[in-house]
Short mmCIF file of C-alpha atoms in Angstrom, two decimals:
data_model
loop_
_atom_site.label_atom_id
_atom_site.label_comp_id
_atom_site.label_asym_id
_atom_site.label_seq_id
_atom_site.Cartn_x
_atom_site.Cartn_y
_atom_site.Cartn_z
CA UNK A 20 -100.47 -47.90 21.37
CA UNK A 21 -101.80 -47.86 18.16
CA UNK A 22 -99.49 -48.68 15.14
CA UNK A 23 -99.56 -46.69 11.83
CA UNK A 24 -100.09 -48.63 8.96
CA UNK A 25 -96.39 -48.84 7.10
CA UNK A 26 -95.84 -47.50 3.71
CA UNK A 27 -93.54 -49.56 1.12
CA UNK A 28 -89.99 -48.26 0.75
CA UNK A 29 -89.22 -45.44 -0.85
CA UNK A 30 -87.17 -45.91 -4.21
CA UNK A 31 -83.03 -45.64 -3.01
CA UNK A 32 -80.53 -45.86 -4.43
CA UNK A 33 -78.15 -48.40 -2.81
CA UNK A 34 -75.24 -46.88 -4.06
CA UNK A 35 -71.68 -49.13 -2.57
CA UNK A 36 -74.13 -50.71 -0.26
CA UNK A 37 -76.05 -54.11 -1.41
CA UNK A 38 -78.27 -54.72 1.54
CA UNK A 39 -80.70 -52.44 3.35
CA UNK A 40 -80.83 -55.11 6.48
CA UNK A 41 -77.91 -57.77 7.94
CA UNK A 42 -80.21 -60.43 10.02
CA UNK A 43 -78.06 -62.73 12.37
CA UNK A 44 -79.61 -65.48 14.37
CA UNK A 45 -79.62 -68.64 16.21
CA UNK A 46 -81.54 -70.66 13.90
CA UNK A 47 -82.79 -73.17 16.10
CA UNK A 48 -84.58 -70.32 18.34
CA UNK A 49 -85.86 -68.13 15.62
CA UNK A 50 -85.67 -69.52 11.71
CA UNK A 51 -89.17 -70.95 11.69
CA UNK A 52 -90.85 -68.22 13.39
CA UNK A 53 -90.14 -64.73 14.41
CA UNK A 54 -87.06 -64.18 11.75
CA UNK A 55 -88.97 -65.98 8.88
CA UNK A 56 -91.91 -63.79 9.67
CA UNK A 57 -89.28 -60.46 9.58
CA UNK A 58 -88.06 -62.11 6.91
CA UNK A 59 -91.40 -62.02 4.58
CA UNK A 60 -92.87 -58.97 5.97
CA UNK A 61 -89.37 -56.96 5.00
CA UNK A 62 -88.67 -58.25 2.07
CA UNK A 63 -92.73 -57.47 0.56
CA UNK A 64 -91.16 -53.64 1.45
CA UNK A 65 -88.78 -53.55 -0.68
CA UNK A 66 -86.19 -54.19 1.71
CA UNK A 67 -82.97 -55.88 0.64
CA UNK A 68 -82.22 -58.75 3.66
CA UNK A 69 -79.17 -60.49 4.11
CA UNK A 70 -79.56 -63.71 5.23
CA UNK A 71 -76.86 -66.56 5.74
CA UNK A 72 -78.99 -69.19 4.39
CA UNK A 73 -79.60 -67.80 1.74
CA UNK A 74 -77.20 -65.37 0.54
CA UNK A 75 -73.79 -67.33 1.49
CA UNK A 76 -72.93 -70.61 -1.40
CA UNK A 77 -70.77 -73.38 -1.77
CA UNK A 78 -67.42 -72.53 -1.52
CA UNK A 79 -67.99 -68.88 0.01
CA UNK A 80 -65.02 -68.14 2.39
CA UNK A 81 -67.39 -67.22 4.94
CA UNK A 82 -65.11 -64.77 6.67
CA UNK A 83 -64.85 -63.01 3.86
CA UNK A 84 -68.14 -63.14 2.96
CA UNK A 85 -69.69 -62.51 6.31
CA UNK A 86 -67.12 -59.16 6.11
CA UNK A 87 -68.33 -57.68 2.98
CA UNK A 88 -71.79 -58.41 3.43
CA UNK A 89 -71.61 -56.34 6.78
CA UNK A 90 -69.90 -53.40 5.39
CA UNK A 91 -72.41 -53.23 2.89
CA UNK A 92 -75.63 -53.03 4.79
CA UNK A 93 -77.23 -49.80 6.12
CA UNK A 94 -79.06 -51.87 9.00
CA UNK A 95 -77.72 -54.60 11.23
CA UNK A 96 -80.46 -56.82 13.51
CA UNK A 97 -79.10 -58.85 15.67
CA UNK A 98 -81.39 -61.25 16.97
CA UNK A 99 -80.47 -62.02 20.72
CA UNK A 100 -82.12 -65.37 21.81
CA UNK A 101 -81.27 -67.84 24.56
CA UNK A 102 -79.27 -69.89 22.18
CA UNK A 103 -77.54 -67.24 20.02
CA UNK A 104 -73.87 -67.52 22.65
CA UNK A 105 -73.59 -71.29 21.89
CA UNK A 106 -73.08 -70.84 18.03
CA UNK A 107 -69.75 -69.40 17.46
CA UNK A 108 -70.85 -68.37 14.19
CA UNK A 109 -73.38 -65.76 15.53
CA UNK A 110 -70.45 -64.10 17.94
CA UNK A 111 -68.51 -63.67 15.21
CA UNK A 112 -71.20 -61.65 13.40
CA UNK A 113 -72.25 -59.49 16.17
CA UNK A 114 -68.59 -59.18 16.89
CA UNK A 115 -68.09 -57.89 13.27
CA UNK A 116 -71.10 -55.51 13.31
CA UNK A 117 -69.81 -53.74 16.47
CA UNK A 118 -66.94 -52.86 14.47
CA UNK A 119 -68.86 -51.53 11.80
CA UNK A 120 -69.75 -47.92 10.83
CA UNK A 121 -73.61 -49.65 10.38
CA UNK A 122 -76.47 -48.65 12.65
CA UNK A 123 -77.19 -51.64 15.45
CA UNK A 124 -80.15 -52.35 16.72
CA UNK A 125 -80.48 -55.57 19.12
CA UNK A 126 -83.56 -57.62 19.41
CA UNK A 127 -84.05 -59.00 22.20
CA UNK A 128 -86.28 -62.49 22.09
CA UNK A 129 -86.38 -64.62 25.11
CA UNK A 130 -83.03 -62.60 27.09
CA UNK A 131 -83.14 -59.62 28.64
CA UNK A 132 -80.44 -56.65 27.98
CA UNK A 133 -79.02 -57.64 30.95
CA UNK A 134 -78.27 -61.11 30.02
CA UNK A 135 -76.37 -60.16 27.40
CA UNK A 136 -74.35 -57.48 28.77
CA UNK A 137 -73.20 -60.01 31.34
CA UNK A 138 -72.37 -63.22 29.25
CA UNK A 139 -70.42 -64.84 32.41
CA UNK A 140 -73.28 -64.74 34.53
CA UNK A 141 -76.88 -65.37 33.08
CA UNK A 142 -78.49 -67.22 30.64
CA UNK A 143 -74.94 -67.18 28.28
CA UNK A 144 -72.62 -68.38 31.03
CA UNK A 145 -72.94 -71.99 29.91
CA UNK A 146 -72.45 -70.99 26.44
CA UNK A 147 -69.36 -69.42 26.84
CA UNK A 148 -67.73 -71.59 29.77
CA UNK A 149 -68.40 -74.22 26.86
CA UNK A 150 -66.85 -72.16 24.22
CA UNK A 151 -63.98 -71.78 26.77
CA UNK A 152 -63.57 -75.68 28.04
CA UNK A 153 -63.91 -76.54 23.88
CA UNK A 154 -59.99 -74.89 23.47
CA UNK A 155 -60.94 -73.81 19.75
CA UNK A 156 -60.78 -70.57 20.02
CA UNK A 157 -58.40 -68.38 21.74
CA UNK A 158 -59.30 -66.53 25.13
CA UNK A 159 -58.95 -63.15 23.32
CA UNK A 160 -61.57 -64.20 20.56
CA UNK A 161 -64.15 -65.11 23.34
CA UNK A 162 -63.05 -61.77 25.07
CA UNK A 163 -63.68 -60.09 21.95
CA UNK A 164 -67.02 -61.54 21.48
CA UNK A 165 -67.92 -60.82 25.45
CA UNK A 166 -67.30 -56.90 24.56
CA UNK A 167 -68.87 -56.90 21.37
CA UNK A 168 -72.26 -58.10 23.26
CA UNK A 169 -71.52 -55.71 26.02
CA UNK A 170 -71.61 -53.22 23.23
CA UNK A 171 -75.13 -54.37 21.77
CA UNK A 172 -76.63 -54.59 24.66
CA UNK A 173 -76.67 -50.86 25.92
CA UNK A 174 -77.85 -50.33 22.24
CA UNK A 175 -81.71 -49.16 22.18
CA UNK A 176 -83.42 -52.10 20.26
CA UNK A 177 -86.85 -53.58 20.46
CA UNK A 178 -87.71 -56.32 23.01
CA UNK A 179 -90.52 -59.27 22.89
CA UNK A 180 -91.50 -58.35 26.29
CA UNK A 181 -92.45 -54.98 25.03
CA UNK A 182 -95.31 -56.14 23.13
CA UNK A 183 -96.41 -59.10 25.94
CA UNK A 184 -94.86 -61.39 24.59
CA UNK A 185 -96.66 -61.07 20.64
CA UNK A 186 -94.36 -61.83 17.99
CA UNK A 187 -96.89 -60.33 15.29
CA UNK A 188 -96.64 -56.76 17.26
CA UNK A 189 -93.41 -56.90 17.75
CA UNK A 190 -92.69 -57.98 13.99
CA UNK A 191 -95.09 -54.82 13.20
CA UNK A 192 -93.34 -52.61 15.22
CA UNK A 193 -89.62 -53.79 13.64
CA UNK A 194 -91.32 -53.28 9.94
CA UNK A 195 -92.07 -49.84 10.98
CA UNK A 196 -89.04 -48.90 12.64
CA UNK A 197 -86.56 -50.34 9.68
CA UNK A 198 -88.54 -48.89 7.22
CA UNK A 199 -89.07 -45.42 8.80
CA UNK A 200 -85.04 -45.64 9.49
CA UNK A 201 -84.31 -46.61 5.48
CA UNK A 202 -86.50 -43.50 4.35
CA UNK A 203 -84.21 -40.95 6.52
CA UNK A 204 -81.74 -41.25 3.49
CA UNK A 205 -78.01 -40.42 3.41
CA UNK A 206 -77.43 -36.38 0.72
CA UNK A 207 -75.88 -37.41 -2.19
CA UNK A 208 -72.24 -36.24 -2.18
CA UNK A 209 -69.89 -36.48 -4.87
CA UNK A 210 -66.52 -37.86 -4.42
CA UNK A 211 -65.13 -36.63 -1.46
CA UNK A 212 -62.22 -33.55 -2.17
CA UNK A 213 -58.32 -34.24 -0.93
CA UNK A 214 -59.11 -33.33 2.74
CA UNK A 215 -62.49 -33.08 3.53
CA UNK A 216 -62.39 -35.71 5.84
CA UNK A 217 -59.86 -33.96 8.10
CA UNK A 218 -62.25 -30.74 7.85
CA UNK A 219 -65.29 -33.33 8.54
CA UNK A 220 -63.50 -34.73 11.57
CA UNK A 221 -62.68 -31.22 12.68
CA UNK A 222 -66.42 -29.68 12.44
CA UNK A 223 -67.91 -33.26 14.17
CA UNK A 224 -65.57 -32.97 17.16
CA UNK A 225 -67.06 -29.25 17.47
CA UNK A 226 -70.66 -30.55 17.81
CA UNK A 227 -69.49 -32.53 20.78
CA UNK A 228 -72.50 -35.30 20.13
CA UNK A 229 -73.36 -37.34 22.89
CA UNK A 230 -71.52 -35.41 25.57
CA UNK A 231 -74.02 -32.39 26.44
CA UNK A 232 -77.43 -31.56 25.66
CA UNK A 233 -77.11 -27.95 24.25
CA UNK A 234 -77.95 -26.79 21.30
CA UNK A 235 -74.62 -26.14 18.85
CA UNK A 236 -74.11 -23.59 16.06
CA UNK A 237 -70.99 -24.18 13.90
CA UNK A 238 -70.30 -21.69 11.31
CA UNK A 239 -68.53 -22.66 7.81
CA UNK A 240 -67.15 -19.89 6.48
CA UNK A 241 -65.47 -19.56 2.54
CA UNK A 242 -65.37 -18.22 -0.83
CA UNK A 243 -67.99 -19.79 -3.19
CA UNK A 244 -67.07 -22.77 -4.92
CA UNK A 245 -64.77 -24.27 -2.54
CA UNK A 246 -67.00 -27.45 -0.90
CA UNK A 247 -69.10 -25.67 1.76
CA UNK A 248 -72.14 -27.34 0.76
CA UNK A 249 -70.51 -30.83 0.07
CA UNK A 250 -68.62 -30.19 3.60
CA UNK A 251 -71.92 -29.87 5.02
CA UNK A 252 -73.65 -32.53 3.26
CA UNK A 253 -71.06 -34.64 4.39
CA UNK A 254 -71.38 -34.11 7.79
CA UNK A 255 -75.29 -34.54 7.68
CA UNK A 256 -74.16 -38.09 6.20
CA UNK A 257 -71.85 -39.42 9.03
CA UNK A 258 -74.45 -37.70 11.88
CA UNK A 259 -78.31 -38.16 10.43
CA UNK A 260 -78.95 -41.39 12.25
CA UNK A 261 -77.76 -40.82 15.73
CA UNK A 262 -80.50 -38.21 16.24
CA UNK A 263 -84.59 -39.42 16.35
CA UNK A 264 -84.97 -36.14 14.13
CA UNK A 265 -83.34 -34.20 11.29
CA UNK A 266 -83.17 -31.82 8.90
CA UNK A 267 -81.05 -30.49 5.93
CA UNK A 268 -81.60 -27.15 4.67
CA UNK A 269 -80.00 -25.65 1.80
CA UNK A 270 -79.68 -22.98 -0.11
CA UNK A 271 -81.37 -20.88 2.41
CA UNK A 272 -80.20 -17.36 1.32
CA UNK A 273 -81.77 -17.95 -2.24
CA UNK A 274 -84.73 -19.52 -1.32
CA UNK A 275 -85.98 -16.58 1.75
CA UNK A 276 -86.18 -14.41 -1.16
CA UNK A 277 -88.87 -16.36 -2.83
CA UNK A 278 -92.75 -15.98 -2.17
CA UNK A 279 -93.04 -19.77 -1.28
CA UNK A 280 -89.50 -19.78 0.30
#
């Protein structure tokens, strides 16, 4: 397959959000090599990375920290190596991204999916029957962290097998796919009215996404001036990235009329 060449980011506006991309990894697997490499390439895109080395200081209540710098990051990259179970540290951060409204998408470097969707069995068993034997944490933190990679595994995410085991490719192909995913960007809305999330809510259950394959028309019907469009834009917002392709068109009524329309 032959790999376009990648185009910087586009100029966005971050808006509440501080970071474009949330790395977590096992540093002794992947610091020195494939995450540095991510790392570089990313960043010369104009791609804002969050990294724990070098975001989180002295003093940091890293809870805290780790907390707010998920929520505000578009992208989340968890980087799923044969050591990242034994560092409590890393569970806690996929466990935290799972609950996050942030797109996921796993990398998988040295595991396969199905090693992480079945942490008692493979290559994490040992990792977690430590975590267990240790006694500092409770057994529903370590069954919270056994869902949350349950969770990331069924995700679709990129996989150094994929590319034969080449960590340039694969760092190639992650570029790409970040930076085409950070160019789809969010409608800007203004403040959101006293109950359009309830209407929001309302229209998304309509759509039904993820439980049939049909197409769906839904209809928003009202006077002008009341939020239609911002209702709409909304929507787009909380929706745009679980489909490979989209598009918003507005103000189709006044624009058929024109020659160029």
């Amino acid at each position: 397959k032959q790999w376009r060449e990648y185009r910087p980011l586009k100029k966005i506006s971050l808006e509440n959000k501080k970071y474009h991309v949330f790395l977590s990894f096992r540093g002794e697997d992947t610091r020195q090599n494939l995450v540095d490499h991510l790392f570089q390439c990313l960043s010369g895109t104009g791609v804002h990375i969050f990294l724990d080395s070098k975001e989180i200081k002295a003093g940091d209540k890293i809870s805290e920290r780790l907390k707010r710098a998920i929520e505000e990051t578009d992208i989340h990259i968890p980087v799923l190596s044969p050591n990242y179970a034994k560092s409590a540290w890393c569970l806690k951060e996929v466990t935290e991204m799972s609950k996050s409204k942030g797109l996921i998408i796993p990398l998988f470097y040295g595991v396969e999916p199905a090693d992480v969707r079945y942490p008692d069995q493979r290559k994490y068993a040992a990792a977690f029957w430590y975590h267990s034997m240790k006694g500092r944490h409770k057994p529903e933190t370590i069954n919270e962290w056994k869902t949350a990679l349950k969770r990331v595994s069924s995700l679709s995410g990129w996989s150094l097998q994929t590319t034969s085991g080449y960590e340039g490719k694969l760092v190639k192909r992650v570029v790409f796919d970040v930076l085409n995913t950070l160019n789809n960007v969010p409608l800007n809305v203004t403040n959101y009215a006293v109950g359009l999330k309830n209407q929001m809510d309302a229209v998304i259950d309509l759509l039904k996404i993820g439980v049939n394959d049909r197409a769906i028309t839904v209809g928003i019907w009202g006077g002008g001036g009341i939020g239609k469009s911002t209702l709409a834009k909304a929507i787009y917002n909380d929706i745009f990235r679980k489909f490979e392709a989209v598009s918003f068109v507005s103000d189709v009524r006044a624009n058929a009329w024109r020659v160029d329309g």
